[in-house]
mmCIF file of C-alpha atoms in Angstrom:
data_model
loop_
_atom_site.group_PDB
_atom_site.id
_atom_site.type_symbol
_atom_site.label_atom_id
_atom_site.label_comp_id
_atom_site.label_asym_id
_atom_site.label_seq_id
_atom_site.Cartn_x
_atom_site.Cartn_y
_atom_site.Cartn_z
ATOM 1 C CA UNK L 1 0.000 0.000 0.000
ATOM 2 C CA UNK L 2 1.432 3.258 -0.556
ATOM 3 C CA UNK L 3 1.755 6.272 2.133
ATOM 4 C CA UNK L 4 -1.050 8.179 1.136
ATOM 5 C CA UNK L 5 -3.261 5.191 0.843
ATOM 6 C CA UNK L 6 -1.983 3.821 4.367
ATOM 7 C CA UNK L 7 -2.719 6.996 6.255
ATOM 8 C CA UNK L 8 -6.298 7.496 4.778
ATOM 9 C CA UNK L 9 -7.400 3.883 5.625
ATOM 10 C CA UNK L 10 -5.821 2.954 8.725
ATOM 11 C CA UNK L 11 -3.138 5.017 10.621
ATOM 12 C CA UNK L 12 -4.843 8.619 9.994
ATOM 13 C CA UNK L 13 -7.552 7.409 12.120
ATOM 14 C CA UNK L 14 -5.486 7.134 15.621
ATOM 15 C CA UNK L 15 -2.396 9.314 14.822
ATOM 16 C CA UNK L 16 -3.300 12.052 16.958
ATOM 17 C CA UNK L 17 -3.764 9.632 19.772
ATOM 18 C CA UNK L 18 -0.393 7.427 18.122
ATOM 19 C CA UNK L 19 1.480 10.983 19.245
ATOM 20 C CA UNK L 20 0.335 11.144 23.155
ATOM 21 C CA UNK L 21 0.151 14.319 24.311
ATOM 22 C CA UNK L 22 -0.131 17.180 21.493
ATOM 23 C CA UNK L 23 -0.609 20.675 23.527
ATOM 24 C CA UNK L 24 2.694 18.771 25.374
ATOM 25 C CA UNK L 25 4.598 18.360 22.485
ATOM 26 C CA UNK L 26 3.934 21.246 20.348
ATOM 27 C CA UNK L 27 5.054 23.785 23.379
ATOM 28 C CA UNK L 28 8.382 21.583 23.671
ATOM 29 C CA UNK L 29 8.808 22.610 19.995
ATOM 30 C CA UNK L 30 7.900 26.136 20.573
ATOM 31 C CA UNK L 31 10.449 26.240 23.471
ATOM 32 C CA UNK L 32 13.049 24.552 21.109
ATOM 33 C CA UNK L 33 12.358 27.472 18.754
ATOM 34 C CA UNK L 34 12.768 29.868 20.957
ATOM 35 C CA UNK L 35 16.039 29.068 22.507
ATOM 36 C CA UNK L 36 17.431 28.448 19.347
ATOM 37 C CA UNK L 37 16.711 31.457 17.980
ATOM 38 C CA UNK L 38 14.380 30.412 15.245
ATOM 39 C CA UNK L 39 11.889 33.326 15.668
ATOM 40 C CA UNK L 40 10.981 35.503 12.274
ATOM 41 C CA UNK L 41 13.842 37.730 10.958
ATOM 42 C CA UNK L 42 13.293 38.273 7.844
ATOM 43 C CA UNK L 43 9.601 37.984 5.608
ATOM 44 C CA UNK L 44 8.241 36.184 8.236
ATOM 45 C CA UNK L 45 7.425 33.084 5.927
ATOM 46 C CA UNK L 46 7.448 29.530 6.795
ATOM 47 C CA UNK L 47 6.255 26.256 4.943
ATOM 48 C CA UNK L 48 5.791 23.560 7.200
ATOM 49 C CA UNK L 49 5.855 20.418 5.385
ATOM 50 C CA UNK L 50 3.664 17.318 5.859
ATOM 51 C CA UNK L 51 1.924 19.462 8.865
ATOM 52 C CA UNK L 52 -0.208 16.794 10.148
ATOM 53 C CA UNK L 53 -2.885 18.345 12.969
ATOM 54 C CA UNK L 54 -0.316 21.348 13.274
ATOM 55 C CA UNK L 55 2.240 20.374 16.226
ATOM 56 C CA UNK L 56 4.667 22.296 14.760
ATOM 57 C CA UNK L 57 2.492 25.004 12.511
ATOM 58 C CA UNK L 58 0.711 25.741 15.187
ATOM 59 C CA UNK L 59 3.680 27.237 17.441
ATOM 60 C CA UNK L 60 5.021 28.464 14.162
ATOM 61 C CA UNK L 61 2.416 31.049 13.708
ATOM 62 C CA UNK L 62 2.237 31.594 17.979
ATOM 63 C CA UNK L 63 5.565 33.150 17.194
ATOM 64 C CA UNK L 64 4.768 35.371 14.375
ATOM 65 C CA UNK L 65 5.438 33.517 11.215
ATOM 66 C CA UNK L 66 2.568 33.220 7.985
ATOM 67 C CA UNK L 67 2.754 29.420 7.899
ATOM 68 C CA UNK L 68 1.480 27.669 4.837
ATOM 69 C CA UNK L 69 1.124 24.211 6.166
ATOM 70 C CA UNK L 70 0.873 21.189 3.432
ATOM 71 C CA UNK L 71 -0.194 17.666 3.965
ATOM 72 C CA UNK L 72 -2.289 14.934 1.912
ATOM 73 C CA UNK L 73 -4.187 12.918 4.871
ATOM 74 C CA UNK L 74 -7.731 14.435 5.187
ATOM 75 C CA UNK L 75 -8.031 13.277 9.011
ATOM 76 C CA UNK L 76 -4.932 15.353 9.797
ATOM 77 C CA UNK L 77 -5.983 18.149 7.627
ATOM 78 C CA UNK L 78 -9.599 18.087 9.147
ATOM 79 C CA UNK L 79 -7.650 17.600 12.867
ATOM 80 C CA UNK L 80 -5.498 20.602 11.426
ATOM 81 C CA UNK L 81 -8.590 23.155 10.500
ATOM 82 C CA UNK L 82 -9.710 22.614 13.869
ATOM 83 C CA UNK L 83 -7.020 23.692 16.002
ATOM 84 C CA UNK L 84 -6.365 26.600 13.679
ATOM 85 C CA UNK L 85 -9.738 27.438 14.331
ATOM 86 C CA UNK L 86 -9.813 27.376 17.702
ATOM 87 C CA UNK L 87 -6.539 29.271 18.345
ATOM 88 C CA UNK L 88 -7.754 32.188 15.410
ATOM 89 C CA UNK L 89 -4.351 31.476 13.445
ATOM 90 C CA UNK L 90 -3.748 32.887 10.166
ATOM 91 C CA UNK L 91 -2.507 29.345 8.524
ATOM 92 C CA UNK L 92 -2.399 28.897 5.143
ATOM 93 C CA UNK L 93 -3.674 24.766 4.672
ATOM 94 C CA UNK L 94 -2.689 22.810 1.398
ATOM 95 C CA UNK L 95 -4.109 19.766 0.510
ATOM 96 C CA UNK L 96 -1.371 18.363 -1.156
ATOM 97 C CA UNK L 97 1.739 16.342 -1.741
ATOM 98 C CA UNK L 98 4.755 17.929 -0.231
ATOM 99 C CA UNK L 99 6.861 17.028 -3.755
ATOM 100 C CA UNK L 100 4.286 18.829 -5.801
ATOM 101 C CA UNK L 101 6.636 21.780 -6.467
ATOM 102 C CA UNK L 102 3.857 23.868 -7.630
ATOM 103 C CA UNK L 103 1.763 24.239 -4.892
ATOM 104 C CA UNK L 104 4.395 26.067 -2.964
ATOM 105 C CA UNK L 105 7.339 27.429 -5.466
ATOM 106 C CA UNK L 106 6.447 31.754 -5.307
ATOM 107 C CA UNK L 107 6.350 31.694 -1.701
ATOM 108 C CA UNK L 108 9.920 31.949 -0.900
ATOM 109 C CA UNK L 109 10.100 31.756 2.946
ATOM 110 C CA UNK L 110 12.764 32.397 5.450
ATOM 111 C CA UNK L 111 12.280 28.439 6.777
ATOM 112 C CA UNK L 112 10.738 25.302 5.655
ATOM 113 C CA UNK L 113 10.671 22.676 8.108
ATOM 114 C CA UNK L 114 9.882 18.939 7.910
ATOM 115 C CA UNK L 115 9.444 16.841 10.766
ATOM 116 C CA UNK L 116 8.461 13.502 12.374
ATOM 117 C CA UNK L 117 10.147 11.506 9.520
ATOM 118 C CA UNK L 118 8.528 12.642 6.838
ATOM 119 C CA UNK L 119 11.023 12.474 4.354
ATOM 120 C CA UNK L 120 11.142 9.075 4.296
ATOM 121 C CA UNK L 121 7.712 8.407 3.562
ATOM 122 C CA UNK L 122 8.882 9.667 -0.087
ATOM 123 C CA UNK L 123 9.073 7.299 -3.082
ATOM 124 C CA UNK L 124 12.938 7.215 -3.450
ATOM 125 C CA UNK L 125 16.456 8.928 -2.136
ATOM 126 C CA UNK L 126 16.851 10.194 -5.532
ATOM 127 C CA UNK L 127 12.990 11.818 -4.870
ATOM 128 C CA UNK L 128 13.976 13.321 -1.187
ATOM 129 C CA UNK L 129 17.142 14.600 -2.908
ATOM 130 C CA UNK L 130 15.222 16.451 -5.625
ATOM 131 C CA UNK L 131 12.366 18.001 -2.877
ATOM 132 C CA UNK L 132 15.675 19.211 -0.510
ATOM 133 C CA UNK L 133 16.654 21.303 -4.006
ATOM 134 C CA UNK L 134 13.704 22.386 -4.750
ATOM 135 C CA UNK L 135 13.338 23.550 -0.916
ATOM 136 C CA UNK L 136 16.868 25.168 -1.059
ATOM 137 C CA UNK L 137 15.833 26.929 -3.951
ATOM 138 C CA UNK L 138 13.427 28.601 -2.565
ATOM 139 C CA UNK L 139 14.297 29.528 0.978
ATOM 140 C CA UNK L 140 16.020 33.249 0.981
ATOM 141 C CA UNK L 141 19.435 33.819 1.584
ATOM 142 C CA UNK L 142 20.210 33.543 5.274
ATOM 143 C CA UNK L 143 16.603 31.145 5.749
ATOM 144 C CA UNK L 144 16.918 27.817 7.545
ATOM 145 C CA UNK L 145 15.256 24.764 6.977
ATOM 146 C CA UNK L 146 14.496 22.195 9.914
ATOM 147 C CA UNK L 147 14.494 18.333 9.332
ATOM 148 C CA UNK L 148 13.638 15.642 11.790
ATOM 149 C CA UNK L 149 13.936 11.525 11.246
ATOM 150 C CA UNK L 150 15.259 8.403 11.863
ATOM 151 C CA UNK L 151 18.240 6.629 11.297
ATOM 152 C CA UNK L 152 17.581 3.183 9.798
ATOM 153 C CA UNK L 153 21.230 2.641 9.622
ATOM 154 C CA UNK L 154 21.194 -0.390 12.184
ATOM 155 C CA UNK L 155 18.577 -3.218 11.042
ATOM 156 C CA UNK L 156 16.695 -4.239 13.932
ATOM 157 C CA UNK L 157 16.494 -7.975 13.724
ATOM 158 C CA UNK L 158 13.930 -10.895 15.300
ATOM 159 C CA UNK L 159 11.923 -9.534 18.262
ATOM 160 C CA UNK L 160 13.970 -5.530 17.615
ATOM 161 C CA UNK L 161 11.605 -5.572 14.743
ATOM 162 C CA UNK L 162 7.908 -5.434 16.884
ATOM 163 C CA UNK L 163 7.680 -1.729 18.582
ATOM 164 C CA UNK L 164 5.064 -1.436 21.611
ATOM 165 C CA UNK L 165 3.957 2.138 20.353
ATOM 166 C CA UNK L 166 1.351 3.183 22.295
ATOM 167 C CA UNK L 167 -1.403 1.248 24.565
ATOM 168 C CA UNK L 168 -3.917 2.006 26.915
ATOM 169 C CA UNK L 169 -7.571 0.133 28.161
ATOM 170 C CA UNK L 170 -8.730 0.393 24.367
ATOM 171 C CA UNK L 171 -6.101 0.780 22.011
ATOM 172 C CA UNK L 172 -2.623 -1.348 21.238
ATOM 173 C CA UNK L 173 -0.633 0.029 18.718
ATOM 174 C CA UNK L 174 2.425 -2.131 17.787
ATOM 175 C CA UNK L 175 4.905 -1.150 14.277
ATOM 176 C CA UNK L 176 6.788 -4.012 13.094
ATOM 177 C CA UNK L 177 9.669 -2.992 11.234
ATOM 178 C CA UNK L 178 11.336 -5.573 8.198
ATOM 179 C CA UNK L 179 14.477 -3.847 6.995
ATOM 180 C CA UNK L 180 15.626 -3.838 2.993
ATOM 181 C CA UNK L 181 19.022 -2.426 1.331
ATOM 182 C CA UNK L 182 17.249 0.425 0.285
ATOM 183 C CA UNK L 183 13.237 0.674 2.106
ATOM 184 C CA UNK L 184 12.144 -0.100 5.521
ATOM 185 C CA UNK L 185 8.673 -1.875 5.237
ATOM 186 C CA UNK L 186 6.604 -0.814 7.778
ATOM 187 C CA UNK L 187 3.172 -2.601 9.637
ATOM 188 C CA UNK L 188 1.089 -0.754 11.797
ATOM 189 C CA UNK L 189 -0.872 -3.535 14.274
ATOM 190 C CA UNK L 190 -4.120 -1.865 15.757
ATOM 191 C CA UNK L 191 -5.824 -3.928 18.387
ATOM 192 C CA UNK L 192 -9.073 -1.783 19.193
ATOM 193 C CA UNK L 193 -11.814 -2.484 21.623
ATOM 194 C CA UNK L 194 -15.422 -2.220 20.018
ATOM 195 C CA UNK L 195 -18.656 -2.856 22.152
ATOM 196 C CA UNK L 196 -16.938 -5.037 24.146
ATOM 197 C CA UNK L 197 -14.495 -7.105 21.415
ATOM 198 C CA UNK L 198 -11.169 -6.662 20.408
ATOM 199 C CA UNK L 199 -10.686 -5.997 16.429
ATOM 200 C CA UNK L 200 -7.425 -6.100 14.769
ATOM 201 C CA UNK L 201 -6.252 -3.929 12.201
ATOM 202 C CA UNK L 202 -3.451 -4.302 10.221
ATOM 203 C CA UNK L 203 -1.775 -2.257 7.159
ATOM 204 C CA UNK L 204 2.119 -1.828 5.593
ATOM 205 C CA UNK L 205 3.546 0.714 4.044
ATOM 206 C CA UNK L 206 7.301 1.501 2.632
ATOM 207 C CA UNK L 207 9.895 4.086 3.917
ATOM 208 C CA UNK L 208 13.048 5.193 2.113
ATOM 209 C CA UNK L 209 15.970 3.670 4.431
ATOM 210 C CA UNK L 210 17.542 6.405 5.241
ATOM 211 C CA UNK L 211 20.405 7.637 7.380
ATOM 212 C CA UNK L 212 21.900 10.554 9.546
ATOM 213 C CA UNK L 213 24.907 10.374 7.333
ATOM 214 C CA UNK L 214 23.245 10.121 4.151
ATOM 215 C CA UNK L 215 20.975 13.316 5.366
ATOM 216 C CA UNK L 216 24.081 15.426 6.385
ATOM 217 C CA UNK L 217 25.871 14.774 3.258
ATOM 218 C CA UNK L 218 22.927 15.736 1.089
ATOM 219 C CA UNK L 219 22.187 19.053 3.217
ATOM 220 C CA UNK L 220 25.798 19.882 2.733
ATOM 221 C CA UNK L 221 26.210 18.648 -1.484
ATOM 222 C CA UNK L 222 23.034 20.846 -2.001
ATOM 223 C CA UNK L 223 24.700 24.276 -0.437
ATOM 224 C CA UNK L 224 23.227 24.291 3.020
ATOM 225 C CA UNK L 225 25.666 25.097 6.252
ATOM 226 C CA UNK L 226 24.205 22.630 8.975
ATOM 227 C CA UNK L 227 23.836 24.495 12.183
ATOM 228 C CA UNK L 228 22.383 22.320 15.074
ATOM 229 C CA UNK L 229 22.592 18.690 15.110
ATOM 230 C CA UNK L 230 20.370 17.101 17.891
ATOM 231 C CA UNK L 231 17.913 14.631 19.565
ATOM 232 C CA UNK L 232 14.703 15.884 19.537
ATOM 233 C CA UNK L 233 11.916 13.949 20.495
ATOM 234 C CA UNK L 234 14.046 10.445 19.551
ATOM 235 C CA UNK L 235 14.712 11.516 16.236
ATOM 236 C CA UNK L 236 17.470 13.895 14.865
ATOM 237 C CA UNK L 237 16.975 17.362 14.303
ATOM 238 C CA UNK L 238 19.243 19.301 12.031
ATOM 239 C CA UNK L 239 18.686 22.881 11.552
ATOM 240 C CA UNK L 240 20.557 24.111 8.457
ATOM 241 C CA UNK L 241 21.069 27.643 6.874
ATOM 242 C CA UNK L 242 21.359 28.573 3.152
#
């Protein structure tokens, strides 16, 4: 099944509750984005890419940026609305695919971001290489652009592979991970409680196998300077400047 598919059918319907706590998690961010420094300087512009229900939009636009926030999963773009709503944020929402170059290629902001390991929910390295040039080309001089993911560089192997993700008296969310030379397929287990029964529900998707070196070289072929390497949430942050 392919991302887009996956998220629409199964795992958009219990990401938000997949994350744990979101007001938590989004004012961590905010905090990180304040003591980094990453407040608007310039045009105030910022593309947050794959935005999900708006973690990190959301503080984005708290701290004065125009966000235009793009993702493809209409759960997390209905999730998204919502909180924008209630919080009377002037976010720009995109229903679209992140590598659709079109939908975002005049609005030359001062950062793009990308988190929660998005980038490897694209088709190919050689498609995440092309979408980090298109985003260099169109961040300003001096911008920054904020990635987050994993590091599949170390296969997990037997019992490694099965992740206890989340659980509590109605929900069991487990990802079983079955690594490739090039993808990392990934199965999202759902064991849900309904009147009374326990249903399982089961669906796999492919990521791009990517790695913290592989990222770093990339960032730095392409032209950017990278700026803060980190943990963040258990997966790397980089924060890189053009």
């Amino acid at each position: 099944m392919n991302v887009k598919k996956h998220y629409e059918s199964h795992l958009g319907n219990f990401y938000t509750w997949m994350l744990g706590d979101w007001v938590k998690k989004s004012e961590v961010f905010k905090s990180f984005l304040e003591r980094q420094n990453l407040t608007p300087k310039f045009n105030k512009k910022a593309i947050d890419m794959g935005a999900g229900n708006g973690m990190q939009a959301i503080p984005l636009a708290e701290l004065g940026y125009e966000v235009t926030a793009i993702d493809f999963n209409p759960q997390l773009l209905n999730e998204l609305n919502q909180n924008i709503k209630k919080r009377n944020l002037p976010i720009q929402v995109i229903d679209g695919e992140i590598t659709n170059f079109e939908l975002w290629k005049d609005i030359n902001p001062e950062l793009i971001l990308c988190c929660g390991d998005t980038i490897s929910h694209l088709a190919s390295f050689a498609e995440i290489k092309q979408w980090v040039q298109n985003c260099y080309s169109q961040i300003i001089p001096r911008g920054k652009f904020i990635l987050s993911f994993r590091d599949y560089s170390k296969p997990l192997q037997d019992q490694e592979r099965f992740i206890p993700v989340k659980s509590d008296e109605n929900r069991i969310h487990t990802c079983i991970l079955d690594y490739a030379d090039e993808a990392v397929s990934v199965t999202d287990l759902l064991y849900e409680r309904v009147k009374g029964n326990w249903e399982m529900r089961v669906s796999s998707y492919q990521k791009v196998r990517i790695t913290l070196a592989m990222i770093q070289n990339l960032l730095k072929e392409i032209g950017f300077q990278i700026e803060i390497l980190e943990d963040f949430q258990r997966m790397n942050l980089i924060v890189a400047a053009k």
